[in-house]
CSV table of C-alpha atoms in Angstrom, one decimal:
chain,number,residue,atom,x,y,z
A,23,UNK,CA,-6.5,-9.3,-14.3
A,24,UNK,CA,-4.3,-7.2,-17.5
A,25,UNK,CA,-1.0,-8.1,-17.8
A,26,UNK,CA,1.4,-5.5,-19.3
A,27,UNK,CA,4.7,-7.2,-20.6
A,28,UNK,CA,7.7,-5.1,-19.8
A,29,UNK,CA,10.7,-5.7,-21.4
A,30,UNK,CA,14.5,-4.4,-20.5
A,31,UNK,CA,17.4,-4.6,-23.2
A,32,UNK,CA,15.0,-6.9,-25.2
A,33,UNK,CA,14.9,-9.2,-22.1
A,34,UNK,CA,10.7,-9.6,-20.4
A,35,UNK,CA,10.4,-9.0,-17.3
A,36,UNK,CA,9.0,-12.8,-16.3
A,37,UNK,CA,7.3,-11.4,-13.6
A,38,UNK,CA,4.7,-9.2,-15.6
A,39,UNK,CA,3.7,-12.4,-17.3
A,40,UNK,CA,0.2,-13.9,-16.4
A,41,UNK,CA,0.4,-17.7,-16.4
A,42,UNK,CA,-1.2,-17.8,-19.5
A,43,UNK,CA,1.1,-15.9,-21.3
A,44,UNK,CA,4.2,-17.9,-20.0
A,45,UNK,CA,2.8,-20.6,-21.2
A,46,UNK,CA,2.9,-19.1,-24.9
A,47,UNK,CA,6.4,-17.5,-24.5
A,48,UNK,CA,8.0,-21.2,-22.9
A,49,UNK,CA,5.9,-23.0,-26.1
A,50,UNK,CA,8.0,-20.5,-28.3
A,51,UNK,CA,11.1,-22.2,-26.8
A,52,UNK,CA,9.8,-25.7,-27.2
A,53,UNK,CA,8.9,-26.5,-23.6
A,54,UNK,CA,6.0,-28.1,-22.1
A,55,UNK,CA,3.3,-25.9,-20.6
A,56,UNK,CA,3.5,-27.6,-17.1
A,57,UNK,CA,6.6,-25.6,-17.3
A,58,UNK,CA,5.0,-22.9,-16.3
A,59,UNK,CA,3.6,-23.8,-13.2
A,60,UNK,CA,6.7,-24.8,-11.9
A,61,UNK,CA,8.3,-21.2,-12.8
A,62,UNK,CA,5.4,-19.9,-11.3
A,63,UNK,CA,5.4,-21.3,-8.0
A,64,UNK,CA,9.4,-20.2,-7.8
A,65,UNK,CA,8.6,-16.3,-8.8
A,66,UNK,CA,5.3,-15.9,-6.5
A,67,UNK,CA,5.5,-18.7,-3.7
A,68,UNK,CA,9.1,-19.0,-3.0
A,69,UNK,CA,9.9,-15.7,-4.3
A,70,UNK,CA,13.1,-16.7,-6.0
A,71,UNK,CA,15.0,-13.5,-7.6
A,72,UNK,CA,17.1,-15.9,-10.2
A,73,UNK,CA,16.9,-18.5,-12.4
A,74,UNK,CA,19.5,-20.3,-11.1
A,75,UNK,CA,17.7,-20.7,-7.9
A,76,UNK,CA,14.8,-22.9,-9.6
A,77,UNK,CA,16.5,-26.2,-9.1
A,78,UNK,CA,14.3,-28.4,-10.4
A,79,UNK,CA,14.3,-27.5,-14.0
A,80,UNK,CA,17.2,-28.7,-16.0
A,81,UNK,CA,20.1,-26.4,-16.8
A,82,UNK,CA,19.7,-25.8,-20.2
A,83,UNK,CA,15.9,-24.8,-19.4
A,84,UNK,CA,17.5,-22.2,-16.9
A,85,UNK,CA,19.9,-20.9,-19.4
A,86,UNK,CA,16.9,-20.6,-21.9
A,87,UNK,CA,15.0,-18.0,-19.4
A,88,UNK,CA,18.4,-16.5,-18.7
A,89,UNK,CA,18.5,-15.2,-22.6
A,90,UNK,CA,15.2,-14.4,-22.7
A,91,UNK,CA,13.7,-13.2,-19.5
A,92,UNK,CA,14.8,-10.9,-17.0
A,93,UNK,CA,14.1,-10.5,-12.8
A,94,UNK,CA,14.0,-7.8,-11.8
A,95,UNK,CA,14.1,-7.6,-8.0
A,96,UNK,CA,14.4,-4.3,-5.3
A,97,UNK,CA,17.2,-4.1,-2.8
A,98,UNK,CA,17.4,-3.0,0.2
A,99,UNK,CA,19.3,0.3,0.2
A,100,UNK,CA,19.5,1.6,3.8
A,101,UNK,CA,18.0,-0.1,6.8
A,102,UNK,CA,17.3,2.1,10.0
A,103,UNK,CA,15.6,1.1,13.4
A,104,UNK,CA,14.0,3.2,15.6
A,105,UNK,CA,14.3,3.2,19.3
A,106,UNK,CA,10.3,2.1,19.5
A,107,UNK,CA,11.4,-1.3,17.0
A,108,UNK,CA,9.8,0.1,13.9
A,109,UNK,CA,12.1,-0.1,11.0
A,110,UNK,CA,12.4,1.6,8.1
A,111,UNK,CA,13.8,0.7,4.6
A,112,UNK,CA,15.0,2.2,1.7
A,113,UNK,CA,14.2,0.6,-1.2
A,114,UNK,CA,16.3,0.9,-4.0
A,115,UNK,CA,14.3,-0.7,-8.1
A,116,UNK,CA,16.0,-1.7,-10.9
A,117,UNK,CA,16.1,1.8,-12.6
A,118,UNK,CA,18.2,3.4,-9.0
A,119,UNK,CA,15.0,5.0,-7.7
A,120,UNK,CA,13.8,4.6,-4.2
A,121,UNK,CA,11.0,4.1,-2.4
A,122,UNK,CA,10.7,3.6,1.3
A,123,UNK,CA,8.5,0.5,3.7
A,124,UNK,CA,8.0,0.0,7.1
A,125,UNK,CA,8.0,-2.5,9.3
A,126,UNK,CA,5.4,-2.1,12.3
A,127,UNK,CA,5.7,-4.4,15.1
A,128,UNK,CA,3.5,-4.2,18.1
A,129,UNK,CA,3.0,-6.7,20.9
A,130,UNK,CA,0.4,-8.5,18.7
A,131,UNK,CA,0.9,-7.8,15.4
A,132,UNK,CA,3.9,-7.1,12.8
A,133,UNK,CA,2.6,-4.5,10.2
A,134,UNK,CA,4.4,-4.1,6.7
A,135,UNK,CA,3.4,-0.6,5.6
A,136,UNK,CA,4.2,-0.7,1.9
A,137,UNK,CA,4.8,2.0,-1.4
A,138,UNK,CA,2.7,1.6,-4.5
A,139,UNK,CA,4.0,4.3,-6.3
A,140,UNK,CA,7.6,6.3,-6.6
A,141,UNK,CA,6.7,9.7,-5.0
A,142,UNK,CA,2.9,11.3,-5.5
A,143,UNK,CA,1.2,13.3,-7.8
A,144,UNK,CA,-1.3,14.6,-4.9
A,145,UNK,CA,0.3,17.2,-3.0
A,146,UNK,CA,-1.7,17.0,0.2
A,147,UNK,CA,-0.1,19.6,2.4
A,148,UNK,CA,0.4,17.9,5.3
A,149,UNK,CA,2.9,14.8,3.9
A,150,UNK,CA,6.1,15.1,3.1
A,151,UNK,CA,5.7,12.5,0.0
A,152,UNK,CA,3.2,14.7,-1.2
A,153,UNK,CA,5.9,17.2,-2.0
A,154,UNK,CA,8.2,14.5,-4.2
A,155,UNK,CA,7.4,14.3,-7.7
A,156,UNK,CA,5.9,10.9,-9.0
A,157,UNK,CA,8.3,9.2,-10.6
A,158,UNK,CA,6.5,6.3,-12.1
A,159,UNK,CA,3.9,3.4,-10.7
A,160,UNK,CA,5.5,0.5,-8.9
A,161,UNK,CA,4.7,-3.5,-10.9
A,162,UNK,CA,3.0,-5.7,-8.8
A,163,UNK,CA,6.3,-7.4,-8.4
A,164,UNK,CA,7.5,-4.6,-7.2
A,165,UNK,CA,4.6,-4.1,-4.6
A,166,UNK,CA,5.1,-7.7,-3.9
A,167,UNK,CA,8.6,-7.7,-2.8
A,168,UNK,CA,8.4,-5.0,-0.3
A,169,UNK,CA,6.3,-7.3,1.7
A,170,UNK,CA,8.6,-10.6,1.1
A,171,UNK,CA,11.4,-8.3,2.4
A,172,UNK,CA,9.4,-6.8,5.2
A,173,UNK,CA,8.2,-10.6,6.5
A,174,UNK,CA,12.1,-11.2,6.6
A,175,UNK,CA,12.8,-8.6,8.5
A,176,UNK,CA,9.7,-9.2,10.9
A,177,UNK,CA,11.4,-12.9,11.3
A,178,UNK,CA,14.9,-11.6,11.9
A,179,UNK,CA,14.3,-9.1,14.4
A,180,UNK,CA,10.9,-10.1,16.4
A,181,UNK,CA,10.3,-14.0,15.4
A,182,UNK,CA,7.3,-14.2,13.5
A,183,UNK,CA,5.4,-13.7,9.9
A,184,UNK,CA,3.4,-10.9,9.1
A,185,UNK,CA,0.4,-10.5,10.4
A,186,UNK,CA,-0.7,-7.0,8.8
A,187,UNK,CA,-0.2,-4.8,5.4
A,188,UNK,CA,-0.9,-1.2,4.6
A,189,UNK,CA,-1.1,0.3,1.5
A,190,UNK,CA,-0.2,3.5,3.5
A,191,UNK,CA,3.4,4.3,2.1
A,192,UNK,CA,4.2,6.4,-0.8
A,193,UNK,CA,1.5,7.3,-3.4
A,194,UNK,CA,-2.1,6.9,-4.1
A,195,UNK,CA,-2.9,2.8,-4.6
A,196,UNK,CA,-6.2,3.8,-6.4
A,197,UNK,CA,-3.7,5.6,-9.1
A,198,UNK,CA,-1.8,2.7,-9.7
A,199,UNK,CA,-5.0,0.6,-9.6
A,200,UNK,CA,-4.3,-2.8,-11.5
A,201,UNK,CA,-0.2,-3.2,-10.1
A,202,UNK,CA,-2.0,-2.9,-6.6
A,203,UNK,CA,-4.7,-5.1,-7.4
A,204,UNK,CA,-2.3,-7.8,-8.9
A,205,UNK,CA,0.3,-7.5,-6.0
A,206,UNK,CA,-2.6,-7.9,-3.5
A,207,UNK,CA,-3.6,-11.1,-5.8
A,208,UNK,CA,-0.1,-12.8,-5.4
A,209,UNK,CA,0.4,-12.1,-2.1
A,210,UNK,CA,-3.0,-13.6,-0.9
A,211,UNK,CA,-3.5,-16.2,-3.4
A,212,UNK,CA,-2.6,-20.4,-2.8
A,213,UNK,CA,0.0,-20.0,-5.5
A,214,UNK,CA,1.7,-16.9,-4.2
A,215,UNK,CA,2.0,-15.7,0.1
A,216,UNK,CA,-1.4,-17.0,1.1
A,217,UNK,CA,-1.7,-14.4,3.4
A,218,UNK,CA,-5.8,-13.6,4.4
A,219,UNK,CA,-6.7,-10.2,2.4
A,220,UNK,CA,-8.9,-9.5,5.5
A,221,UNK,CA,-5.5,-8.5,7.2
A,222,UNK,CA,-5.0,-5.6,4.3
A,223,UNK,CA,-5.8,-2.9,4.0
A,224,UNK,CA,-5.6,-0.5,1.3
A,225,UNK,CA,-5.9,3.3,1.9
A,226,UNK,CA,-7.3,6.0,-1.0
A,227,UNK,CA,-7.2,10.0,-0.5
A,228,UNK,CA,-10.0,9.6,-2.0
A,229,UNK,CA,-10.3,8.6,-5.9
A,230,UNK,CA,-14.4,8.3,-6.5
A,231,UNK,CA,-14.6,6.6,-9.3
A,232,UNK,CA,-11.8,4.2,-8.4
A,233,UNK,CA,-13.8,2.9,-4.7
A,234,UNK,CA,-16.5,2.6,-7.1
A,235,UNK,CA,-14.3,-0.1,-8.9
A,236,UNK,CA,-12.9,-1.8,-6.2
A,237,UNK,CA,-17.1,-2.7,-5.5
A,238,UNK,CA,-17.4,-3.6,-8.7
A,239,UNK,CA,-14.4,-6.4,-8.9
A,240,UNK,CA,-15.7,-7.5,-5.2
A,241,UNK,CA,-12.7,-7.0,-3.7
A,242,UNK,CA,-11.7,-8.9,-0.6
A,243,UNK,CA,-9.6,-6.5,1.2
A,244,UNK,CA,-10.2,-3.4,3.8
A,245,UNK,CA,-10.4,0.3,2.3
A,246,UNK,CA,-9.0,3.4,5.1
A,247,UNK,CA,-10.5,6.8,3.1
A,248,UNK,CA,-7.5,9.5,4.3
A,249,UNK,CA,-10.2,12.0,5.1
A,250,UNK,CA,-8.4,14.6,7.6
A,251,UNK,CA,-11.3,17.2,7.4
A,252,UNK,CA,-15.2,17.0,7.4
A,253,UNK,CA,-16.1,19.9,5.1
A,254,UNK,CA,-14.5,20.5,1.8
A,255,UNK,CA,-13.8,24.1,2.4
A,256,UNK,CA,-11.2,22.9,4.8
A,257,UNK,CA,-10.3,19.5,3.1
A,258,UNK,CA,-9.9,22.1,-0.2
A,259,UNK,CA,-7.2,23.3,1.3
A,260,UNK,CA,-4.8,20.5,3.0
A,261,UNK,CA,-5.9,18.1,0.2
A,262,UNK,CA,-6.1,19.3,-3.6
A,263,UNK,CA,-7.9,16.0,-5.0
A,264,UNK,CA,-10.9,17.3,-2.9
A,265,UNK,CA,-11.7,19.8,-5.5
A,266,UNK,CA,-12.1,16.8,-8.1
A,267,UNK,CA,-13.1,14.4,-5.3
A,268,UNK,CA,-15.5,16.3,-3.0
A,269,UNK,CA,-17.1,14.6,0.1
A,270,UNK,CA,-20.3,13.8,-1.0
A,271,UNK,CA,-18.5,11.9,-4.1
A,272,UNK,CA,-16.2,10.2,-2.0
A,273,UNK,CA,-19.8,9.2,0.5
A,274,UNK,CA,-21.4,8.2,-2.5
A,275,UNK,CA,-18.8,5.8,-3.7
A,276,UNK,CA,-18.1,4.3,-0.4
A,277,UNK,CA,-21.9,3.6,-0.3
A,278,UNK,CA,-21.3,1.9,-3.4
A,279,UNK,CA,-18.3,0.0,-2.4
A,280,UNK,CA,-20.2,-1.3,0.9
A,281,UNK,CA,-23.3,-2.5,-1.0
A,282,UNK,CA,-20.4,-4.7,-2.9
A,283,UNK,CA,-18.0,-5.6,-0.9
A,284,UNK,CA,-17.5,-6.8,2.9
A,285,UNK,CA,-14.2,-5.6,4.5
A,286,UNK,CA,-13.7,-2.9,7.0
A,287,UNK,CA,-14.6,0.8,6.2
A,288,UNK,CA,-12.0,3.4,8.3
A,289,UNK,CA,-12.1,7.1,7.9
A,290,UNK,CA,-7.8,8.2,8.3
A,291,UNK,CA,-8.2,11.4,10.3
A,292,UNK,CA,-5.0,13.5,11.1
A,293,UNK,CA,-5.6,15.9,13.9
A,294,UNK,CA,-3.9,19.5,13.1
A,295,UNK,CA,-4.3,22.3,15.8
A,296,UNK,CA,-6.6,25.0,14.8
A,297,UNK,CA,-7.4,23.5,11.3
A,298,UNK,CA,-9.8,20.1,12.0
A,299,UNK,CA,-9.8,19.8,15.6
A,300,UNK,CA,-12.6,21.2,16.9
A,301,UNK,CA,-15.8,19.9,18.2
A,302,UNK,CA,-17.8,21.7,15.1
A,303,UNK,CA,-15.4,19.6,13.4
A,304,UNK,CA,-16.7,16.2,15.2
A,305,UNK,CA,-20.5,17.1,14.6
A,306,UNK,CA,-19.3,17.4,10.9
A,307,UNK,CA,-17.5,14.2,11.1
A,308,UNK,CA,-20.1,12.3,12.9
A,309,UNK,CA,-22.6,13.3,9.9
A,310,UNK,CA,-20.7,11.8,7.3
A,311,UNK,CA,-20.6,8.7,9.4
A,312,UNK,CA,-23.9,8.5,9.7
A,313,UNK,CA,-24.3,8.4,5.8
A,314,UNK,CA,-22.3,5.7,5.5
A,315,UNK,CA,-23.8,1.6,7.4
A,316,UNK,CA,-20.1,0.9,8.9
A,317,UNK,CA,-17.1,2.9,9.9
A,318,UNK,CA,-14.2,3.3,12.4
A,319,UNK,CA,-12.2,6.6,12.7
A,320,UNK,CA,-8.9,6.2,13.1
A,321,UNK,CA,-7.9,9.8,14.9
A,322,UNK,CA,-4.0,10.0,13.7
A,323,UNK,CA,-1.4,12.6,15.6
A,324,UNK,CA,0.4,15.1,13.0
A,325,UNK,CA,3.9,14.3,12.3
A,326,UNK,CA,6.3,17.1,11.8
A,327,UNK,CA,7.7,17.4,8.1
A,328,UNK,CA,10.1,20.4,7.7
A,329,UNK,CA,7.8,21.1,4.4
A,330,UNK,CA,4.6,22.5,6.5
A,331,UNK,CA,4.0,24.8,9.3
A,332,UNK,CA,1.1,22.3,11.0
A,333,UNK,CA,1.2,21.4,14.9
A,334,UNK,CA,-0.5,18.4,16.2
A,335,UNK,CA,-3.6,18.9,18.8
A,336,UNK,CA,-3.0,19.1,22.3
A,337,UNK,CA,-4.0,15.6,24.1
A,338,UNK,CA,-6.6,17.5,25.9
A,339,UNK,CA,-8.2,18.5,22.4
A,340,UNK,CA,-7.5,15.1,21.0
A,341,UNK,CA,-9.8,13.4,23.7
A,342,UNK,CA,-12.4,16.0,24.1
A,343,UNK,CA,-12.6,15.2,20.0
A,344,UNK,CA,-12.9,11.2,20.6
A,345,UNK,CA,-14.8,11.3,23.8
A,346,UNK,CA,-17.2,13.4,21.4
A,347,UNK,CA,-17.1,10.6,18.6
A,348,UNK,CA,-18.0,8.1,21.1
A,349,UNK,CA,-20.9,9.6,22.3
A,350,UNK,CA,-22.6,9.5,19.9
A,351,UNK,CA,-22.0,6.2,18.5
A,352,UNK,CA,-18.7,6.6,16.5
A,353,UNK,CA,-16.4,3.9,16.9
A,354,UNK,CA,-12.7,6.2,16.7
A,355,UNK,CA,-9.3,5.1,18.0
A,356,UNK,CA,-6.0,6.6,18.7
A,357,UNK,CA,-3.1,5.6,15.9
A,358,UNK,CA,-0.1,5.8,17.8
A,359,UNK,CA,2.5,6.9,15.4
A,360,UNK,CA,5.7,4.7,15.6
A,361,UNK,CA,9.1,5.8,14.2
A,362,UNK,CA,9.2,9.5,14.4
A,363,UNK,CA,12.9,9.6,14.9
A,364,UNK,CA,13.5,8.4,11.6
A,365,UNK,CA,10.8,9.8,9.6
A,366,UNK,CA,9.3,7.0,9.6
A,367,UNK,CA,5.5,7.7,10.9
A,368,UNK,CA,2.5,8.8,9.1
A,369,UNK,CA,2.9,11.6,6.6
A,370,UNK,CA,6.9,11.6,7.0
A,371,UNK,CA,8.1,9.2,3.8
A,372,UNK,CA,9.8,10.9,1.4
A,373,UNK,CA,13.1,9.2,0.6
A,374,UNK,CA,16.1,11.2,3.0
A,375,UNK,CA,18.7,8.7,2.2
A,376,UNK,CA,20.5,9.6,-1.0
């Protein structure tokens, strides 16, 4: 995995480090390297957001980082629950910008759907973070402790840890590849969260050459392919990547990416009236399918954002469209969308609390 140091007011950022290259900088200072594994295990296993938390090194030590290193945590900036339980959080970063998570809870499961990015650079028509600028890419610490203050907030209000995370909140993961990569890496490994990366999932408009990447670093994890139309006339026009990123790409990639790798394959598909939801639409959808050896269709209900004029199906169009999926062979489920009243469903992040 790279590394790229960030610094602030000549101060590193400790948490861009590898272990390796702690090692080097706590040398520089005269201190052992078993140093580092002790450091380590307070930034990624205990997530500790200060030095003075790190109790078993000696003062001086902590005064040592202090002048030379920096954390640089986020902060919980507004806080709003929605009458279904789902809760959603403004995140506020070390430079004042925000970014927003979600807390999921169901009767089995408690979902953290996280950001990887400060806005988007994709402008897909039908989500209201598509219509923010992007900002910057989150770090990987950054990534990381969205879901350290998600699993608090799962504990406080419902009982229990995590179960779930989505890479399904603001911005394309695949454009912010190795931050992504190297949050998912804490927050499943024995020295960070050790939380199973068969319960992530990471979800791509679409980035080719990218899926093709994540086959060839064999990566643990699920992939959800936002695909919302199955012809790229129409996907052309709700989602501009498709013009660099066509279907038969994105098919070939994902072929590639299942001949390398063993998580779940889902196809996202947003249901908008008139535009996608036809049967002709689920013979074209069912096509694709067939040209890939695995995948679920997750059949998602539009969300209103006051940015676009789209209407979600009727429920009589949305199960003639599944019932058609099903018979012939295509697993496809329902995505209930949780939080609309506070903007907090699928397609409606896009940072209303300044």
């Amino acid at each position: 995995m790279h590394y790229l140091c960030i610094c602030v007011q000549n101060q590193i950022d400790i948490r861009t480090l590898s272990k390796e290259q702690l090692i080097v900088q706590l040398e520089q200072l005269g201190e052992k390297p078993f140093r580092a594994k002790q450091i380590y295990e307070w930034l990624w296993k205990k997530s500790a957001h200060s030095f003075e938390e790190m109790t078993n090194l000696s003062k001086e030590l902590r005064e040592q980082l202090n002048n030379h290193f920096v954390i640089l945590p986020i902060t919980a900036y507004k806080v709003q629950k929605s009458n279904d339980g789902t809760i959603k959080s403004a995140f506020q970063l070390h430079d004042k910008h925000l970014i927003e998570g979600v807390l999921i809870p169901t009767e089995d499961r408690a979902t953290a759907c996280v950001s990887s990015q400060v806005g988007c650079s994709l402008t897909c028509s039908f989500c209201a973070t598509g219509f923010l600028k992007r900002e910057r890419n989150l770090t990987a610490a950054e990534i990381y402790d969205q879901v350290v203050l998600i699993n608090q907030q799962s504990n406080e209000s419902i009982g229990r840890n995590l179960s779930n995370i989505v890479f399904m909140g603001m911005g394309e993961p695949l454009l912010n590849y190795s931050n992504v990569l190297g949050a998912i890496e804490k927050i499943t490994s024995e020295e960070g969260l050790n939380m199973s990366a068969k319960r992530i999932t990471v979800s791509t408009a679409g980035i080719a050459k990218m899926i093709k990447k994540l086959g060839d670093d064999e990566v643990k994890f699920n992939l959800a392919v936002s695909l919302h139309a199955a012809d790229d006339a129409k996907r052309d026009t709700i989602m501009p990547i498709n013009e660099q990123n066509n279907i038969e790409v994105i098919i070939e990639a994902l072929n590639y990416f299942q001949t390398k790798c063993k998580g779940e394959l889902t196809f996202e598909y947003i249901l908008l009236d008139g535009v996608n939801d036809t049967i002709d639409d689920a013979k074209k959808l069912i096509a694709i399918c067939k040209q890939l050896e695995d995948v679920k269709i997750n059949v998602i209900e539009y969300n209103k954002i006051d940015q676009a004029d789209f209407h979600k199906s009727t429920i009589d169009t949305r199960d003639k469209f599944i019932d058609y999926l099903s018979k012939h062979k295509v697993i496809a489920n329902v995505r209930k969308s949780r939080g609309k009243d506070i903007d907090a469903a699928c397609g409606q992040l896009a940072n209303k609390n300044k």
